[in-house]
Coordinates of C-alpha atoms and ligand atoms in Angstrom, one line a residue:
M40 CA 107.2 122.5 115.2
A41 CA 108.9 122.8 111.7
A42 CA 106.1 121.6 108.6
V43 CA 106.3 118.3 107.5
P44 CA 105.3 117.4 103.6
F45 CA 103.2 114.3 103.2
L46 CA 105.4 113.7 100.5
D47 CA 108.3 115.2 98.1
L48 CA 109.3 113.8 95.7
K49 CA 111.9 116.9 94.7
R50 CA 114.3 115.3 97.2
Q51 CA 114.2 111.8 95.5
Y52 CA 115.0 113.7 92.3
E53 CA 118.1 115.4 93.7
A54 CA 119.4 112.2 94.0
I55 CA 119.1 111.1 90.2
R56 CA 118.9 114.3 88.7
S57 CA 122.3 114.5 86.5
E58 CA 121.6 110.4 85.0
V59 CA 118.4 111.4 84.7
A60 CA 119.3 114.3 82.6
T61 CA 122.0 112.3 80.4
R62 CA 119.3 109.6 79.7
L63 CA 116.5 112.1 78.7
L64 CA 119.2 113.5 76.3
L65 CA 119.9 110.7 74.4
T66 CA 116.3 109.4 73.9
A67 CA 115.4 113.1 72.7
Q68 CA 118.8 112.7 70.4
S69 CA 117.7 108.5 68.8
Q70 CA 114.0 110.3 68.4
R71 CA 112.8 106.4 68.6
Y72 CA 109.6 107.4 71.6
I73 CA 107.4 103.9 70.5
L74 CA 108.1 100.7 72.2
G75 CA 111.7 101.0 71.6
P76 CA 115.2 99.8 73.5
E77 CA 114.2 101.7 76.5
V78 CA 111.0 99.7 76.9
D79 CA 112.5 96.5 76.1
G80 CA 115.2 96.8 78.4
F81 CA 112.8 97.6 81.6
E82 CA 110.7 95.0 80.7
K83 CA 113.4 92.2 81.1
E84 CA 114.9 94.5 83.9
T85 CA 111.8 94.1 85.8
A86 CA 110.7 90.5 84.6
A87 CA 114.1 89.4 86.2
Y88 CA 113.8 92.1 89.6
L89 CA 110.1 90.3 90.0
A90 CA 111.6 86.6 89.2
V91 CA 108.7 86.1 86.6
K92 CA 108.8 85.1 83.0
Y93 CA 107.2 88.3 81.7
A94 CA 106.9 91.8 81.8
V95 CA 104.8 94.2 79.7
A96 CA 104.7 97.7 80.1
V97 CA 101.6 99.9 79.7
A98 CA 100.1 103.3 79.8
S99 CA 99.1 102.9 83.6
G100 CA 98.5 100.7 86.1
T101 CA 94.5 101.0 85.4
D102 CA 95.0 100.0 82.2
A103 CA 97.2 96.8 83.2
L104 CA 94.2 95.8 85.1
I105 CA 91.9 96.4 82.2
L106 CA 94.1 94.7 79.7
S107 CA 95.1 91.5 82.4
L108 CA 91.1 90.7 82.8
K109 CA 91.0 91.3 78.8
A110 CA 93.2 88.7 78.3
L111 CA 91.6 86.3 80.9
G112 CA 88.5 86.7 78.1
I113 CA 86.2 88.5 81.1
G114 CA 83.2 90.7 80.2
K115 CA 79.8 90.9 80.0
G116 CA 78.1 88.2 82.1
D117 CA 80.7 87.7 84.1
E118 CA 81.9 88.3 87.9
V119 CA 85.1 89.4 89.5
I120 CA 85.2 89.3 93.4
T121 CA 87.8 91.7 94.9
S122 CA 88.2 93.5 98.0
D123 CA 85.9 96.2 98.9
F124 CA 88.5 98.8 100.0
S125 CA 91.2 100.3 98.0
F126 CA 91.7 102.9 95.2
F127 CA 88.9 103.5 93.0
S128 CA 90.6 101.7 90.0
S129 CA 90.9 98.4 91.5
A130 CA 87.3 98.3 91.4
A131 CA 86.0 100.4 88.3
V132 CA 88.0 98.3 86.1
I133 CA 85.5 95.5 86.3
P134 CA 82.5 97.1 85.0
W135 CA 84.8 98.7 82.5
V136 CA 85.7 95.6 80.7
G137 CA 81.7 94.9 81.2
A138 CA 81.9 92.2 84.1
K139 CA 80.1 92.8 87.6
P140 CA 82.3 93.6 90.2
V141 CA 81.3 91.8 93.5
F142 CA 82.5 93.1 96.7
A143 CA 84.5 91.4 99.5
D144 CA 85.0 92.8 102.9
I145 CA 88.7 93.2 104.4
E146 CA 90.0 91.7 107.7
P147 CA 89.7 93.2 110.7
D148 CA 93.1 94.3 112.0
G149 CA 94.4 95.4 108.1
F150 CA 93.5 96.7 104.9
N151 CA 93.5 93.7 102.3
I152 CA 90.5 91.1 101.7
D153 CA 89.7 89.0 104.3
P154 CA 90.0 84.9 102.6
S155 CA 87.3 83.4 104.7
K156 CA 84.7 86.0 103.0
I157 CA 85.7 85.2 99.3
E158 CA 84.1 81.6 99.2
E159 CA 80.2 82.5 100.0
K160 CA 80.9 85.7 97.2
I161 CA 81.7 82.9 94.8
T162 CA 78.8 81.9 91.9
K163 CA 78.1 80.2 88.8
K164 CA 79.0 83.6 86.9
T165 CA 82.5 84.0 89.3
K166 CA 85.5 84.4 86.6
A167 CA 88.3 85.6 88.6
I168 CA 89.7 86.6 92.0
L169 CA 91.0 90.5 92.1
V170 CA 93.1 90.7 95.1
V171 CA 94.7 94.3 96.2
H172 CA 97.7 94.5 98.1
L173 CA 97.5 97.5 99.2
F174 CA 99.1 100.0 101.2
G175 CA 102.4 98.0 100.3
E176 CA 101.2 94.9 102.5
P177 CA 100.5 91.4 100.6
A178 CA 97.4 90.1 101.1
E179 CA 96.9 86.8 102.7
M180 CA 97.9 84.6 99.5
E181 CA 98.4 81.3 100.8
A182 CA 94.6 81.0 101.9
I183 CA 93.4 83.0 98.8
K184 CA 94.9 80.4 96.7
K185 CA 93.2 77.7 98.2
V186 CA 90.0 78.9 97.4
A187 CA 90.5 80.1 94.4
K188 CA 92.3 76.8 93.0
K189 CA 89.4 74.9 94.7
H190 CA 87.1 76.5 92.3
R191 CA 89.2 77.3 89.5
L192 CA 89.8 80.1 89.5
P193 CA 92.2 83.1 88.5
I194 CA 94.0 85.2 90.7
V195 CA 94.7 88.5 89.6
E196 CA 96.7 90.8 91.7
D197 CA 96.6 94.5 92.0
A198 CA 100.0 95.2 92.9
C199 CA 99.6 99.1 92.0
Q200 CA 101.2 99.5 95.8
A201 CA 103.3 96.8 96.1
I202 CA 106.3 96.8 93.7
G203 CA 109.1 94.7 96.0
S204 CA 106.8 93.5 98.3
E205 CA 107.4 90.0 99.7
Y206 CA 105.0 86.9 100.4
Q207 CA 106.8 84.3 102.4
G208 CA 110.5 85.2 100.8
E209 CA 108.7 85.7 97.2
K210 CA 108.2 88.6 95.0
I211 CA 104.6 90.0 94.6
G212 CA 104.2 89.5 90.5
G213 CA 104.5 85.7 90.0
I214 CA 102.0 84.0 92.8
G215 CA 99.0 84.7 90.9
D216 CA 98.0 84.5 87.3
V217 CA 98.8 87.8 86.4
T218 CA 99.9 90.8 88.4
C219 CA 99.9 94.6 87.8
F220 CA 101.6 97.5 88.8
S221 CA 101.4 100.9 88.5
F222 CA 104.8 103.9 88.1
Y223 CA 102.1 106.8 89.2
P224 CA 104.4 109.3 90.0
T225 CA 103.6 108.9 94.1
K226 CA 103.8 105.2 93.7
V227 CA 107.2 103.4 95.4
L228 CA 108.5 103.3 92.1
G229 CA 107.2 105.9 90.2
C230 CA 107.8 107.5 86.8
F231 CA 107.6 111.3 85.4
G232 CA 103.9 110.7 84.4
D233 CA 101.7 107.9 83.7
G234 CA 103.0 104.1 83.9
G235 CA 102.2 100.7 84.4
L236 CA 103.3 96.8 83.9
V237 CA 101.8 93.6 83.5
A238 CA 103.4 90.2 85.3
T239 CA 103.1 87.1 84.4
N240 CA 104.4 83.5 83.9
S241 CA 101.9 82.6 81.4
N242 CA 102.8 82.7 77.9
A243 CA 99.1 82.6 77.0
I244 CA 98.2 86.1 78.6
Y245 CA 101.8 87.7 78.1
N246 CA 101.0 87.2 74.1
A247 CA 97.1 88.6 74.4
V248 CA 98.5 91.8 76.7
Q249 CA 101.5 92.3 74.2
D250 CA 98.5 92.3 71.1
L251 CA 96.2 93.8 73.2
R252 CA 98.6 97.3 73.9
V253 CA 99.2 97.8 70.5
H254 CA 94.9 97.8 69.1
G255 CA 94.6 93.7 69.1
A256 CA 96.7 90.5 67.5
K257 CA 98.0 91.7 64.0
K258 CA 98.3 88.9 60.7
N259 CA 99.9 90.2 57.6
D260 CA 97.4 93.8 57.1
D261 CA 94.5 91.8 58.9
R262 CA 93.4 91.9 62.9
K263 CA 91.6 89.2 64.4
T264 CA 91.2 90.7 67.8
I265 CA 90.5 94.3 68.8
G266 CA 92.8 96.4 71.4
T267 CA 93.4 99.5 72.5
N268 CA 96.9 101.7 72.3
S269 CA 98.4 101.5 76.0
R270 CA 102.0 101.5 76.1
L271 CA 104.8 103.1 78.3
D272 CA 106.9 105.7 76.3
E273 CA 110.2 105.4 75.9
I274 CA 111.0 108.7 78.1
Q275 CA 109.0 106.9 81.0
A276 CA 110.9 103.6 80.6
A277 CA 114.4 105.6 80.4
V278 CA 113.2 107.4 84.0
L279 CA 112.4 103.9 85.4
R280 CA 115.6 102.1 84.5
I281 CA 117.5 104.4 86.8
K282 CA 115.4 104.4 89.4
L283 CA 114.7 100.7 89.3
K284 CA 118.5 100.1 90.2
Y285 CA 117.8 102.2 93.5
L286 CA 114.6 100.5 94.4
E287 CA 116.0 97.9 97.3
T288 CA 117.1 100.8 98.7
W289 CA 114.1 103.0 98.8
I290 CA 112.2 100.2 99.9
A291 CA 114.7 99.6 103.1
A292 CA 114.4 103.7 103.9
R293 CA 111.1 103.2 103.8
R294 CA 110.7 100.1 106.0
N295 CA 113.2 102.1 108.3
C296 CA 110.6 105.1 108.7
A297 CA 108.0 102.7 109.4
A298 CA 109.9 100.9 112.0
E299 CA 110.8 104.6 113.5
Y300 CA 107.2 105.2 113.7
R301 CA 106.4 101.9 115.5
K302 CA 109.0 102.9 118.0
L303 CA 107.9 106.3 119.3
L304 CA 103.8 105.3 118.4
A305 CA 104.2 102.4 120.4
G306 CA 101.3 102.1 123.4
I307 CA 99.1 104.4 122.5
P308 CA 95.8 104.5 121.4
V309 CA 96.1 103.6 117.6
Q310 CA 96.2 100.9 115.7
L311 CA 99.7 100.8 113.4
P312 CA 100.4 98.5 110.5
E313 CA 102.1 95.7 111.6
D314 CA 105.4 94.0 110.2
K315 CA 104.6 90.6 110.1
K316 CA 107.2 88.2 109.6
H317 CA 106.4 86.0 106.9
L318 CA 106.1 89.6 104.5
R319 CA 107.8 92.2 103.3
H320 CA 105.6 95.3 103.6
T321 CA 106.9 98.3 101.7
Y322 CA 105.3 101.0 102.8
N323 CA 103.8 102.5 99.8
S324 CA 101.7 104.2 102.3
F325 CA 101.8 104.1 106.3
V326 CA 98.2 103.9 107.4
I327 CA 97.3 104.0 111.4
K328 CA 93.8 103.3 112.2
G329 CA 92.3 105.4 115.2
E330 CA 89.0 107.4 117.0
K331 CA 88.8 110.8 115.5
R332 CA 90.6 110.4 112.6
D333 CA 89.1 113.1 111.2
Q334 CA 89.7 116.2 114.4
L335 CA 93.3 114.5 114.4
L336 CA 93.8 115.2 110.5
D337 CA 92.8 118.8 111.2
F338 CA 95.4 119.1 114.1
L339 CA 98.2 117.5 112.2
R340 CA 97.0 119.9 109.0
Q341 CA 96.8 123.1 111.5
K342 CA 100.5 122.6 112.7
E343 CA 101.4 121.7 108.7
I344 CA 101.9 118.4 109.1
G345 CA 101.2 116.1 105.5
A346 CA 98.0 113.2 106.2
A347 CA 96.0 112.0 103.9
V348 CA 92.5 109.6 104.2
Y349 CA 93.1 106.8 102.3
Y350 CA 90.2 105.9 101.9
S351 CA 86.8 107.7 102.6
R352 CA 84.5 105.5 101.2
P353 CA 83.9 101.6 100.7
F354 CA 83.6 100.5 97.7
H355 CA 79.6 99.3 98.3
Q356 CA 78.8 103.3 99.1
F357 CA 79.9 104.4 95.7
S358 CA 76.7 105.6 93.6
C359 CA 78.1 103.7 90.4
F360 CA 78.9 100.2 92.4
K361 CA 75.2 100.5 94.4
K362 CA 73.5 98.4 91.9
F363 CA 76.1 95.9 91.8
V364 CA 75.6 95.3 95.6
S365 CA 72.6 93.5 97.6
K366 CA 71.2 94.5 100.3
K367 CA 72.0 91.4 102.4
E368 CA 75.6 92.1 102.0
I369 CA 77.5 94.1 104.9
F370 CA 80.7 95.1 105.0
P371 CA 81.7 96.0 108.8
N372 CA 85.3 96.0 108.7
S373 CA 85.8 98.4 105.5
V374 CA 83.2 100.5 107.0
T375 CA 85.2 100.9 109.6
A376 CA 88.3 101.0 108.3
A377 CA 87.0 104.3 106.0
K378 CA 86.0 105.8 109.1
T379 CA 89.0 105.5 110.7
A380 CA 92.2 105.0 108.7
L381 CA 94.3 108.1 108.1
A382 CA 98.2 107.9 106.1
L383 CA 100.9 109.5 107.9
P384 CA 104.3 111.1 105.9
I385 CA 106.5 108.5 104.5
F386 CA 109.3 107.8 101.9
P387 CA 112.7 107.3 101.9
E388 CA 114.5 110.7 102.3
L389 CA 111.9 111.5 105.2
T390 CA 114.1 112.2 107.9
G391 CA 114.2 110.8 111.5
Q392 CA 113.5 114.2 112.9
E393 CA 110.5 114.9 111.2
I394 CA 109.2 111.6 111.7
E395 CA 109.4 112.8 115.8
T396 CA 107.8 115.9 114.5
V397 CA 104.8 113.7 113.2
A398 CA 104.9 110.9 116.1
A399 CA 105.0 113.8 119.3
A400 CA 102.2 116.0 117.6
I401 CA 100.1 112.8 117.5
K402 CA 100.7 112.1 121.0
E403 CA 99.8 115.7 121.6
F404 CA 96.4 115.0 120.5
L405 CA 96.1 112.1 121.7
R406 CA 96.2 113.7 125.5
S407 CA 94.2 117.1 124.8
Ligands
PLP88 C1 97.5 103.7 92.1 C2 96.7 102.6 91.4 C3 96.0 102.2 91.0 C4 96.0 102.8 89.6 O1 97.2 102.7 89.1 P1 97.2 104.1 87.5 O2 98.5 103.6 87.1 O3 96.9 105.5 88.6 O4 96.1 104.4 86.8 C5 94.9 100.8 90.7 N1 94.8 100.0 92.2 C6 95.9 100.7 93.5 C7 95.3 100.0 94.6 C8 96.4 101.7 93.2 O5 96.9 102.4 94.0

């Protein structure tokens, strides 16, 4: 059997190589590197794509989250509820702005926050709900919005893995109060380094994030607030504007890969990601759940098939977060996910043959 890469970015680069070369040369010739026409154009095009009023490009997805929390005035003495299961950044940004992360368990069948576990975590100090759309699958926003509305809490969305994902026909981006995206190279829309974006329909949040990314609000030579330096480079914006044109095609290709996996893996004793009718999952990752996960990972690696564990540890078990968790809190579903989740190769250029190779190897493992 031939080797299958977990991710091969070179295939995508081949398709856009000449366009990128031309555009990058133009940026070099212009010598405009910071907050110029490419960032401006990218923000407008992305806002239109997401159907939101405002988009602000920043230096990373992590910064998008930090600046969003800051824009909402969240800091010391505040609590923010988030999922117990995600990439480290989804939780770490909360103590980074001085607030306390409060973890809620995920759904038993999926990887997103369980809306029915949120309300019991709300206290007088709760200032926001930070929802993660993990692996490209939207969280159950209708139920989450109901809780948020009842308690008058803003919703911050970590859509770093979910650009182009849809909930009830609506793009993730304009559903909550503020939504954060990442353009880290391995994401569905990736640049040539780090990059991020804040999307919102709120004029106040938009203005605040715009100020925060350039050291704070300036008037004459005075400053009323303190921000940081967090901008997307012109070079990254130029790359992203080219890639944005292909995004829908690439998402369709990812969805085809997922459908192919589901067909070939049907009926075997692993839990496959579902393609729910009211959602458009964009398959930033295709993550299965199964027993003997670690043995399966070893087996695939021996066959030179790329696979990865996302994520091996729920947040409440991290040393740096332990002080925020009480002994009474339990998280059975995130604990199970951390033991059973395995990400298989998925990217737009993955071939049918490669998917067959992966599926055959998994079946061979389960027979042995
Ligand atoms: C990638 C990612 C981030 C952070 O984005 P960076 O651009 O790497 O800072 C945050 N949350 C999730 C769920 C991510 O996947």
